[in-house]
Amino acid sequence: MITFEQVKRDPQIQALIHESGQVLEAMNYTEHGLRHATYVSRTAAMILEKLGYDEHMCELARIAGYVHDVGNAINRSNHGVISATLLYGILKDMGMPYADICTICSAVGNHEEEIGHVVNAVSAALVLADKSDAHRTRVQRLQLDREDIHDVVNYSIGKNIVLVDPERKIISTKFYMDSTSSVMDFLSIFLSRMVMSERAARYLDCTFKLYINDSVINTAQIVSDAHVK
């Protein structure tokens, strides 16, 4: 198996992640470079580990989380699909088994809430990890643009955390915001991401709970068959 450490050291992956960060910084978009890649990688693997998935699946989630945004080096539009397309050849040349490549590429290609679907366990973990990354450090150079609601909301969040309760089968994402933004502002840009997170949790046979400042915002319930839409 090709490991996360091998993928992390690959010069093509390193260049794409660096360029993705540079491109979105030039657009004054929220940070999508090494910090985001590392956070999503670590969190996606943790989710599957806590739910008892084997090390192989956790490693695939770790890899998918790390590389999911490399398509931003080309264009922000449809960057998930671009990422998957770029990754297929890179991972193939590294000698990764085709089954693992398909799992990673399908997860990466489906992580955008506008066009994506939760298609496997790695996909679900990737979605939950990616959508949980709202934080002050994502504001480029920490220079707040008060006319940009994404900046305003992200800058107001001083702490974010994902918790997995394997016994109760609950996955919780918690955000701690100060008074410079509001729950309504948060939902105006993050609602579709949180809806996708609910779907991802259901795929893993869990309930998703969204907290803002320790108050539950949603009341999602587990469905009888987590894989049925």
mmCIF file of C-alpha atoms in Angstrom, residues 19-153:
data_model
loop_
_atom_site.group_PDB
_atom_site.id
_atom_site.type_symbol
_atom_site.label_atom_id
_atom_site.label_comp_id
_atom_site.label_asym_id
_atom_site.label_seq_id
_atom_site.Cartn_x
_atom_site.Cartn_y
_atom_site.Cartn_z
ATOM 1 C CA GLU A 19 0.097 26.469 -5.608
ATOM 2 C CA SER A 20 -3.480 25.898 -4.428
ATOM 3 C CA GLY A 21 -2.745 28.035 -1.406
ATOM 4 C CA GLN A 22 -1.142 30.718 -3.550
ATOM 5 C CA VAL A 23 -4.005 30.817 -6.051
ATOM 6 C CA LEU A 24 -6.696 31.251 -3.403
ATOM 7 C CA GLU A 25 -4.614 33.796 -1.537
ATOM 8 C CA ALA A 26 -4.440 35.807 -4.760
ATOM 9 C CA MET A 27 -8.246 35.564 -4.931
ATOM 10 C CA ASN A 28 -8.447 36.676 -1.267
ATOM 11 C CA TYR A 29 -10.328 33.456 -0.589
ATOM 12 C CA THR A 30 -10.086 31.594 2.699
ATOM 13 C CA GLU A 31 -6.860 29.659 3.286
ATOM 14 C CA HIS A 32 -6.647 26.407 1.294
ATOM 15 C CA GLY A 33 -2.969 25.562 1.604
ATOM 16 C CA LEU A 34 -0.906 23.295 3.831
ATOM 17 C CA ARG A 35 -2.679 24.231 7.075
ATOM 18 C CA HIS A 36 -6.108 23.286 5.693
ATOM 19 C CA ALA A 37 -4.792 20.122 4.030
ATOM 20 C CA THR A 38 -3.149 18.983 7.273
ATOM 21 C CA TYR A 39 -6.233 19.714 9.371
ATOM 22 C CA VAL A 40 -8.614 17.868 7.052
ATOM 23 C CA SER A 41 -6.238 14.904 6.735
ATOM 24 C CA ARG A 42 -5.867 14.507 10.488
ATOM 25 C CA THR A 43 -9.570 14.985 11.215
ATOM 26 C CA ALA A 44 -10.841 12.632 8.494
ATOM 27 C CA ALA A 45 -8.580 9.834 9.724
ATOM 28 C CA MET A 46 -9.616 10.462 13.344
ATOM 29 C CA ILE A 47 -13.309 10.125 12.500
ATOM 30 C CA LEU A 48 -12.896 6.680 10.963
ATOM 31 C CA GLU A 49 -10.491 5.573 13.699
ATOM 32 C CA LYS A 50 -13.007 6.495 16.400
ATOM 33 C CA LEU A 51 -15.740 4.581 14.558
ATOM 34 C CA GLY A 52 -13.628 1.417 14.423
ATOM 35 C CA TYR A 53 -12.606 1.343 10.761
ATOM 36 C CA ASP A 54 -9.421 -0.577 9.967
ATOM 37 C CA GLU A 55 -6.066 1.136 9.480
ATOM 38 C CA HIS A 56 -6.243 0.773 5.710
ATOM 39 C CA MET A 57 -9.453 2.805 5.487
ATOM 40 C CA CYS A 58 -8.126 5.349 7.966
ATOM 41 C CA GLU A 59 -4.986 5.754 5.856
ATOM 42 C CA LEU A 60 -7.085 6.335 2.725
ATOM 43 C CA ALA A 61 -9.059 8.997 4.616
ATOM 44 C CA ARG A 62 -5.801 10.575 5.761
ATOM 45 C CA ILE A 63 -4.551 10.722 2.160
ATOM 46 C CA ALA A 64 -7.847 11.963 0.724
ATOM 47 C CA GLY A 65 -8.026 14.721 3.306
ATOM 48 C CA TYR A 66 -4.534 15.868 2.506
ATOM 49 C CA VAL A 67 -4.963 16.042 -1.278
ATOM 50 C CA HIS A 68 -8.638 16.945 -1.663
ATOM 51 C CA ASP A 69 -8.085 20.574 -2.721
ATOM 52 C CA VAL A 70 -5.138 20.297 -5.131
ATOM 53 C CA GLY A 71 -7.423 21.227 -8.040
ATOM 54 C CA ASN A 72 -7.511 24.791 -6.748
ATOM 55 C CA ALA A 73 -4.088 25.115 -8.355
ATOM 56 C CA ILE A 74 -5.950 25.058 -11.683
ATOM 57 C CA ASN A 75 -9.297 26.724 -10.929
ATOM 58 C CA ARG A 76 -11.629 27.201 -7.983
ATOM 59 C CA SER A 77 -14.665 26.186 -10.059
ATOM 60 C CA ASN A 78 -15.231 22.415 -9.911
ATOM 61 C CA HIS A 79 -11.980 22.069 -8.004
ATOM 62 C CA GLY A 80 -13.033 18.738 -6.519
ATOM 63 C CA VAL A 81 -13.401 17.120 -9.929
ATOM 64 C CA ILE A 82 -10.169 18.747 -11.105
ATOM 65 C CA SER A 83 -8.417 17.445 -7.986
ATOM 66 C CA ALA A 84 -9.583 13.885 -8.626
ATOM 67 C CA THR A 85 -8.495 14.060 -12.265
ATOM 68 C CA LEU A 86 -5.022 15.278 -11.340
ATOM 69 C CA LEU A 87 -4.656 12.734 -8.569
ATOM 70 C CA TYR A 88 -5.539 9.670 -10.616
ATOM 71 C CA GLY A 89 -2.365 9.860 -12.700
ATOM 72 C CA ILE A 90 -0.135 10.880 -9.803
ATOM 73 C CA LEU A 91 -1.312 8.053 -7.537
ATOM 74 C CA LYS A 92 -1.165 5.549 -10.398
ATOM 75 C CA ASP A 93 2.453 6.493 -11.131
ATOM 76 C CA MET A 94 3.270 6.061 -7.439
ATOM 77 C CA GLY A 95 2.066 2.456 -7.662
ATOM 78 C CA MET A 96 -1.092 2.767 -5.587
ATOM 79 C CA PRO A 97 -3.587 -0.101 -6.151
ATOM 80 C CA TYR A 98 -6.416 0.873 -8.477
ATOM 81 C CA ALA A 99 -9.086 0.141 -5.866
ATOM 82 C CA ASP A 100 -7.469 2.603 -3.455
ATOM 83 C CA ILE A 101 -7.090 5.208 -6.205
ATOM 84 C CA CYS A 102 -10.786 4.922 -7.030
ATOM 85 C CA THR A 103 -11.804 5.255 -3.381
ATOM 86 C CA ILE A 104 -9.699 8.384 -2.922
ATOM 87 C CA CYS A 105 -10.625 9.981 -6.245
ATOM 88 C CA SER A 106 -14.359 9.380 -5.808
ATOM 89 C CA ALA A 107 -14.210 10.919 -2.337
ATOM 90 C CA VAL A 108 -12.180 13.915 -3.519
ATOM 91 C CA GLY A 109 -14.313 14.425 -6.622
ATOM 92 C CA ASN A 110 -17.482 14.527 -4.521
ATOM 93 C CA HIS A 111 -16.475 16.743 -1.605
ATOM 94 C CA GLU A 112 -17.985 20.002 -2.949
ATOM 95 C CA GLU A 113 -21.437 20.583 -1.488
ATOM 96 C CA GLU A 114 -22.695 22.191 -4.722
ATOM 97 C CA ILE A 115 -22.172 19.088 -6.890
ATOM 98 C CA GLY A 116 -20.964 16.276 -4.619
ATOM 99 C CA HIS A 117 -22.492 13.218 -2.967
ATOM 100 C CA VAL A 118 -21.324 11.035 -0.111
ATOM 101 C CA VAL A 119 -20.245 7.857 -1.905
ATOM 102 C CA ASN A 120 -18.143 5.845 0.563
ATOM 103 C CA ALA A 121 -16.817 5.938 4.131
ATOM 104 C CA VAL A 122 -13.706 7.869 3.102
ATOM 105 C CA SER A 123 -15.956 10.363 1.322
ATOM 106 C CA ALA A 124 -18.078 10.785 4.452
ATOM 107 C CA ALA A 125 -15.069 11.374 6.684
ATOM 108 C CA LEU A 126 -13.602 13.840 4.188
ATOM 109 C CA VAL A 127 -16.826 15.848 4.030
ATOM 110 C CA LEU A 128 -17.163 16.042 7.812
ATOM 111 C CA ALA A 129 -13.549 17.093 8.238
ATOM 112 C CA ASP A 130 -13.530 19.625 5.408
ATOM 113 C CA LYS A 131 -16.773 21.336 6.406
ATOM 114 C CA SER A 132 -15.654 21.652 10.027
ATOM 115 C CA ASP A 133 -12.671 23.854 9.186
ATOM 116 C CA ALA A 134 -13.938 27.343 9.899
ATOM 117 C CA HIS A 135 -11.509 29.330 11.997
ATOM 118 C CA ARG A 136 -9.816 32.705 12.359
ATOM 119 C CA THR A 137 -6.568 31.374 10.870
ATOM 120 C CA ARG A 138 -8.322 30.784 7.534
ATOM 121 C CA VAL A 139 -8.574 34.541 6.949
ATOM 122 C CA GLN A 140 -5.705 35.323 4.577
ATOM 123 C CA ARG A 141 -2.820 37.048 6.406
ATOM 124 C CA LEU A 142 -5.324 37.642 9.230
ATOM 125 C CA GLN A 143 -6.343 40.862 7.468
ATOM 126 C CA LEU A 144 -10.079 41.048 7.986
ATOM 127 C CA ASP A 145 -12.188 42.377 5.117
ATOM 128 C CA ARG A 146 -15.410 43.466 6.825
ATOM 129 C CA GLU A 147 -17.189 43.576 3.462
ATOM 130 C CA ASP A 148 -16.548 39.841 2.975
ATOM 131 C CA ILE A 149 -18.951 37.725 5.041
ATOM 132 C CA HIS A 150 -16.646 34.700 4.746
ATOM 133 C CA ASP A 151 -13.880 36.713 6.393
ATOM 134 C CA VAL A 152 -16.222 38.082 9.044
ATOM 135 C CA VAL A 153 -17.582 34.664 10.028
#
